[in-house]
């Protein structure tokens, strides 16, 4: 029983030391505050790696392949038109578009705001990113469109 009591006292002392709680010494009756240990954390990697340079991204009109999911699954394609419209197809047929919509490009933030259509009703974002292979519109964490 005495061993359990000693172990409990030891654990309380250690916990108090880590949490900074003051404790009273049983033998002397004095209250002590544990000293804090100064630690230095060295960053593992101070270089940031970016997959794409958004400063040089711009609105790229034309066809984008549409992917979604983790892992990514091909859904179809969409085309950004110069008149602020877009059209979406869930097949490879270039003449049969299932959805149509409208957008506004914001050059100061390199984003597209979807005004109408499927992308608007899904509350998707539209961050434009330049990649090694072309351009990407990032709708959300799992959905994007790639263009060459």
Coordinates of C-alpha atoms in Angstrom, one line a residue:
X1 CA 0.0 0.0 0.0
X2 CA 2.8 2.4 0.9
X3 CA 4.4 1.7 -2.6
X4 CA 1.2 2.7 -4.3
X5 CA 1.0 5.9 -2.2
X6 CA 4.6 6.7 -3.1
X7 CA 3.9 6.0 -6.8
X8 CA 0.8 8.2 -6.7
X9 CA 2.8 11.1 -5.1
X10 CA 5.5 10.7 -7.6
X11 CA 3.0 10.8 -10.5
X12 CA 1.3 13.9 -9.1
X13 CA 4.7 15.6 -8.7
X14 CA 5.6 14.8 -12.4
X15 CA 2.2 16.0 -13.6
X16 CA 2.5 19.2 -11.6
X17 CA 5.9 19.8 -13.0
X18 CA 4.7 19.5 -16.6
X19 CA 1.5 21.6 -16.0
X20 CA 3.2 24.3 -13.9
X21 CA 0.9 23.8 -10.9
X22 CA 2.4 24.8 -7.6
X23 CA 2.5 22.0 -4.9
X24 CA 3.1 21.8 -1.2
X25 CA 6.0 19.8 0.1
X26 CA 4.7 17.3 2.8
X27 CA 7.8 17.4 4.9
X28 CA 8.5 21.2 5.0
X29 CA 5.1 22.6 4.3
X30 CA 6.5 25.1 1.7
X31 CA 4.8 25.7 -1.5
X32 CA 7.0 25.4 -4.6
X33 CA 6.4 26.2 -8.2
X34 CA 8.3 23.9 -10.6
X35 CA 10.8 25.4 -12.8
X36 CA 9.9 25.5 -16.5
X37 CA 12.1 23.7 -18.9
X38 CA 13.2 25.8 -21.9
X39 CA 12.9 23.9 -25.1
X40 CA 13.9 24.8 -28.6
X41 CA 12.0 23.4 -31.5
X42 CA 13.9 23.2 -34.8
X43 CA 11.7 23.3 -37.9
X44 CA 12.1 20.2 -40.0
X45 CA 11.8 21.9 -43.3
X46 CA 11.8 25.7 -43.7
X47 CA 11.5 25.5 -47.5
X48 CA 7.9 25.6 -48.8
X49 CA 7.2 23.6 -51.9
X50 CA 4.4 24.8 -54.1
X51 CA 2.8 22.5 -56.7
X52 CA 1.9 25.5 -58.9
X53 CA 2.7 29.1 -59.3
X54 CA -0.6 31.0 -58.8
X55 CA 1.0 34.4 -59.6
X56 CA 1.3 33.5 -63.3
X57 CA -2.1 31.8 -63.5
X58 CA -4.6 33.4 -65.7
X59 CA -8.0 32.5 -67.2
X60 CA -7.5 29.8 -69.8
X61 CA -10.5 29.4 -72.1
X62 CA -11.3 26.1 -73.7
X63 CA -11.7 22.5 -72.7
X64 CA -11.0 21.2 -69.2
X65 CA -11.2 17.5 -68.1
X66 CA -13.4 17.2 -65.0
X67 CA -12.2 14.9 -62.1
X68 CA -13.6 14.3 -58.7
X69 CA -13.0 11.9 -55.7
X70 CA -10.1 10.4 -53.9
X71 CA -8.6 8.8 -55.9
X72 CA -9.7 11.0 -58.8
X73 CA -12.3 9.7 -61.2
X74 CA -12.9 11.1 -64.7
X75 CA -16.4 12.6 -64.8
X76 CA -16.5 14.3 -68.2
X77 CA -15.3 17.7 -69.4
X78 CA -16.4 21.3 -69.5
X79 CA -15.6 24.3 -71.8
X80 CA -15.0 27.8 -70.7
X81 CA -16.3 30.2 -73.4
X82 CA -15.1 33.8 -73.8
X83 CA -18.6 35.3 -73.3
X84 CA -18.7 34.3 -69.6
X85 CA -20.5 31.1 -70.3
X86 CA -19.5 27.4 -69.8
X87 CA -20.9 24.1 -70.8
X88 CA -20.5 20.6 -69.2
X89 CA -20.6 17.2 -70.8
X90 CA -20.6 13.9 -68.9
X91 CA -19.5 12.0 -72.0
X92 CA -17.0 12.4 -74.8
X93 CA -19.5 13.7 -77.3
X94 CA -18.4 17.2 -78.3
X95 CA -21.9 18.2 -79.5
X96 CA -24.0 16.9 -76.5
X97 CA -23.7 19.2 -73.5
X98 CA -25.8 18.3 -70.5
X99 CA -25.4 21.5 -68.5
X100 CA -24.8 25.1 -69.2
X101 CA -23.9 28.0 -66.9
X102 CA -22.3 31.5 -66.5
X103 CA -19.2 32.7 -64.7
X104 CA -17.3 35.9 -63.9
X105 CA -13.4 35.8 -63.8
X106 CA -11.7 37.9 -61.0
X107 CA -8.2 38.6 -62.2
X108 CA -7.1 40.2 -58.9
X109 CA -7.6 36.9 -57.0
X110 CA -7.2 34.4 -60.0
X111 CA -10.7 32.9 -59.2
X112 CA -13.9 32.2 -61.1
X113 CA -17.2 33.0 -59.5
X114 CA -19.9 30.7 -60.9
X115 CA -23.1 32.7 -61.5
X116 CA -25.4 30.0 -62.9
X117 CA -25.5 26.3 -63.8
X118 CA -24.2 23.2 -62.1
X119 CA -21.0 24.7 -60.7
X120 CA -23.1 27.4 -59.0
X121 CA -25.7 25.0 -57.6
X122 CA -22.9 22.8 -56.1
X123 CA -21.4 25.9 -54.4
X124 CA -18.0 25.1 -56.0
X125 CA -15.1 27.5 -55.8
X126 CA -13.0 28.3 -58.8
X127 CA -9.3 28.9 -57.9
X128 CA -7.1 29.0 -61.0
X129 CA -3.7 27.4 -60.7
X130 CA -0.9 27.1 -63.3
X131 CA 0.5 23.5 -63.3
X132 CA 3.4 21.9 -65.0
X133 CA 1.1 20.5 -67.7
X134 CA -1.2 23.5 -68.1
X135 CA -4.0 25.0 -66.0
X136 CA -6.2 23.7 -63.2
X137 CA -9.4 25.1 -61.8
X138 CA -9.8 23.8 -58.2
X139 CA -13.5 23.6 -57.3
X140 CA -12.9 22.0 -53.8
X141 CA -10.5 19.6 -52.1
X142 CA -11.6 16.7 -54.3
X143 CA -12.9 18.2 -57.5
X144 CA -11.0 20.0 -60.2
X145 CA -10.7 20.6 -64.0
X146 CA -7.4 20.2 -65.9
X147 CA -6.6 21.9 -69.2
X148 CA -3.5 21.4 -71.4

